[in-house]
């Protein structure tokens, strides 16, 4: 029996970048108020723009695993993929859901960079082993590897329990939702930032 649960995966690296970025912006806000000049206060608009960009680019991205399927919350759009559509889970560039029609990348779980050297001890328990080896993008402790493991474990559990919808790919569809509100607010802030940037 598959335990009904909702798992949300976010990159720890993205969290650190977000918190560090917001901390720096917070210091900039304090400095603007201490300066007390109109031009300094006007500089709060670009700061708000950068804060929203940090949220959209680094904090918001997530991979959500639920009973109905997998949701990829990416920068500026969200993709909902039913289990019946999932053919494979890849990690070449990022954790990627493969469907019969196309591939959907999860920006919350990028593959590690070229300089990354994983500790592969115990990798066979969590990563995907091919020809006796495992790619570093599938290794435990990486964003792509950990996220892929979460999705694969749920797939395997559903298959073992007989609850994985097989042969129903044509009866369900992948839905994509653009983050229009964030895009509109960001565009408005960018336009409003022009006077402050011109005074800089």
Coordinates of C-alpha atoms in Angstrom, one line a residue:
X1 CA 0.0 0.0 0.0
X2 CA 1.3 3.4 -1.0
X3 CA 1.2 6.0 1.9
X4 CA -0.7 9.1 0.8
X5 CA 1.6 12.1 1.3
X6 CA 2.8 15.3 -0.2
X7 CA 6.5 15.9 -0.5
X8 CA 8.0 19.3 -1.5
X9 CA 11.6 19.4 -2.6
X10 CA 13.6 22.7 -2.8
X11 CA 17.3 23.1 -3.5
X12 CA 19.3 23.9 -0.4
X13 CA 21.7 25.9 -2.5
X14 CA 18.8 28.1 -3.8
X15 CA 17.7 28.6 -0.2
X16 CA 21.1 29.8 0.8
X17 CA 21.3 32.2 -2.2
X18 CA 17.9 33.6 -1.4
X19 CA 18.5 34.2 2.2
X20 CA 21.9 35.7 1.6
X21 CA 20.5 37.9 -1.2
X22 CA 17.6 39.1 1.0
X23 CA 20.0 39.8 3.9
X24 CA 22.1 42.1 1.6
X25 CA 19.0 43.8 0.4
X26 CA 17.8 44.3 3.9
X27 CA 21.1 46.1 4.8
X28 CA 20.6 48.3 1.7
X29 CA 17.1 49.2 2.9
X30 CA 18.5 50.2 6.3
X31 CA 21.2 52.2 4.7
X32 CA 18.6 54.0 2.5
X33 CA 16.5 55.0 5.5
X34 CA 19.6 56.1 7.5
X35 CA 20.7 58.3 4.5
X36 CA 17.3 60.1 4.6
X37 CA 17.8 61.5 1.1
X38 CA 14.9 61.3 -1.5
X39 CA 17.2 59.7 -4.0
X40 CA 18.1 57.0 -1.4
X41 CA 14.4 56.3 -0.7
X42 CA 13.8 56.1 -4.4
X43 CA 16.4 53.4 -4.5
X44 CA 14.0 51.1 -2.6
X45 CA 12.1 50.3 -5.9
X46 CA 15.1 48.6 -7.5
X47 CA 15.7 46.8 -4.2
X48 CA 12.1 45.5 -4.3
X49 CA 12.7 44.4 -7.9
X50 CA 15.8 42.4 -7.0
X51 CA 14.0 40.9 -4.0
X52 CA 11.2 39.7 -6.2
X53 CA 13.7 38.3 -8.8
X54 CA 15.4 36.4 -6.0
X55 CA 12.1 34.9 -4.9
X56 CA 11.0 33.9 -8.5
X57 CA 14.4 32.6 -9.6
X58 CA 15.7 30.9 -6.5
X59 CA 13.1 30.5 -3.7
X60 CA 9.9 29.7 -5.6
X61 CA 11.2 26.7 -7.7
X62 CA 10.1 23.4 -6.2
X63 CA 9.2 19.8 -7.1
X64 CA 6.0 18.7 -5.5
X65 CA 5.2 14.9 -5.4
X66 CA 1.5 14.1 -4.7
X67 CA -0.9 11.3 -5.2
X68 CA -2.1 12.8 -8.5
X69 CA 1.3 13.4 -10.0
X70 CA 4.4 15.6 -10.0
X71 CA 4.3 19.4 -10.1
X72 CA 7.4 21.3 -11.3
X73 CA 7.3 24.8 -10.0
X74 CA 9.9 26.6 -12.3
X75 CA 10.9 30.2 -12.9
X76 CA 7.8 31.9 -14.3
X77 CA 5.8 28.8 -15.0
X78 CA 4.4 25.7 -13.3
X79 CA 3.9 22.2 -14.9
X80 CA 1.6 19.6 -13.5
X81 CA 2.4 16.0 -14.7
X82 CA 0.0 13.1 -13.9
X83 CA 1.6 9.8 -13.0
X84 CA 0.1 8.2 -16.0
X85 CA 2.2 10.4 -18.2
X86 CA 5.6 9.7 -16.7
X87 CA 7.8 7.4 -18.7
X88 CA 11.1 8.0 -17.1
X89 CA 13.0 10.3 -14.7
X90 CA 16.3 11.7 -16.0
X91 CA 19.0 13.8 -14.4
X92 CA 21.3 14.9 -17.3
X93 CA 21.0 18.6 -16.9
X94 CA 18.5 18.7 -14.1
X95 CA 15.8 16.4 -12.6
X96 CA 13.7 15.9 -15.7
X97 CA 10.3 14.1 -16.1
X98 CA 10.1 12.3 -19.4
X99 CA 6.6 11.8 -21.0
X100 CA 5.7 10.3 -24.4
X101 CA 5.4 13.8 -25.9
X102 CA 8.3 15.7 -24.4
X103 CA 10.6 16.3 -21.4
X104 CA 10.0 18.7 -18.5
X105 CA 12.9 20.0 -16.5
X106 CA 12.6 20.9 -12.8
X107 CA 14.7 24.0 -12.2
X108 CA 14.5 23.3 -8.4
X109 CA 16.9 20.4 -9.0
X110 CA 19.8 21.2 -11.3
X111 CA 22.5 18.7 -12.0
X112 CA 25.9 19.4 -10.2
X113 CA 28.5 21.4 -12.1
X114 CA 31.6 20.0 -13.8
X115 CA 33.8 20.5 -10.7
X116 CA 31.5 18.5 -8.4
X117 CA 33.1 15.2 -7.2
X118 CA 30.4 13.2 -5.3
X119 CA 31.0 10.6 -2.7
X120 CA 29.3 7.6 -4.3
X121 CA 29.4 5.3 -1.3
X122 CA 25.9 3.9 -1.0
X123 CA 24.9 5.4 -4.3
X124 CA 23.4 2.1 -5.4
X125 CA 20.8 2.4 -2.7
X126 CA 19.5 5.8 -4.0
X127 CA 20.9 6.6 -7.4
X128 CA 20.4 5.0 -10.8
X129 CA 23.1 2.5 -11.5
X130 CA 23.9 1.8 -15.2
X131 CA 26.5 -0.7 -16.3
X132 CA 27.9 -0.8 -12.8
X133 CA 28.4 2.9 -12.4
X134 CA 26.4 6.0 -11.5
X135 CA 26.4 9.4 -12.9
X136 CA 27.2 12.3 -10.6
X137 CA 23.8 13.9 -11.5
X138 CA 22.1 10.8 -10.0
X139 CA 24.3 10.7 -6.9
X140 CA 22.8 11.2 -3.5
X141 CA 23.4 14.6 -2.0
X142 CA 23.0 16.4 -5.3
X143 CA 19.8 18.4 -6.1
X144 CA 19.1 16.4 -9.3
X145 CA 19.9 13.0 -7.7
X146 CA 17.8 13.6 -4.5
X147 CA 14.8 14.9 -6.4
X148 CA 14.9 12.1 -8.9
X149 CA 15.1 9.5 -6.0
X150 CA 12.0 11.0 -4.4
X151 CA 10.0 10.7 -7.7
X152 CA 11.4 7.2 -8.6
X153 CA 10.6 5.9 -5.1
X154 CA 7.0 7.0 -5.4
X155 CA 6.7 5.5 -8.9
X156 CA 8.1 2.2 -7.7
X157 CA 5.9 2.1 -4.6
X158 CA 2.8 2.8 -6.7
X159 CA 3.9 0.1 -9.2
X160 CA 4.4 -2.4 -6.3
X161 CA 1.0 -1.6 -4.9
X162 CA -0.7 -1.8 -8.3
X163 CA -1.9 1.7 -8.1
X164 CA 0.3 3.2 -10.9
X165 CA -2.0 4.1 -13.8
X166 CA -0.5 2.2 -16.8
X167 CA -1.8 2.6 -20.3
X168 CA -3.7 5.8 -19.5
X169 CA -1.2 8.3 -20.9
X170 CA -3.6 9.4 -23.7
X171 CA -6.5 10.0 -21.4
X172 CA -4.7 12.6 -19.2
X173 CA -2.8 15.7 -20.1
X174 CA 0.1 17.8 -18.7
X175 CA -1.0 21.3 -17.7
X176 CA 1.2 24.4 -17.7
X177 CA 0.5 27.6 -15.8
X178 CA 2.4 30.8 -16.5
X179 CA 3.1 33.0 -13.4
X180 CA 1.5 36.0 -15.1
X181 CA 1.0 37.9 -11.8
X182 CA 4.7 37.7 -10.9
X183 CA 5.7 38.7 -14.5
X184 CA 3.3 41.7 -14.4
X185 CA 4.6 42.9 -11.0
X186 CA 8.2 42.4 -12.0
X187 CA 7.6 44.4 -15.2
X188 CA 6.0 47.2 -13.3
X189 CA 8.8 47.3 -10.8
X190 CA 11.4 47.3 -13.6
X191 CA 9.7 50.3 -15.2
X192 CA 9.4 52.1 -11.8
X193 CA 13.1 51.5 -11.2
X194 CA 14.1 53.5 -14.2
X195 CA 14.1 56.9 -12.4
X196 CA 16.2 55.6 -9.5
X197 CA 18.7 54.0 -12.0
X198 CA 18.9 57.2 -14.0
X199 CA 19.8 59.2 -10.8
X200 CA 22.4 56.7 -9.7

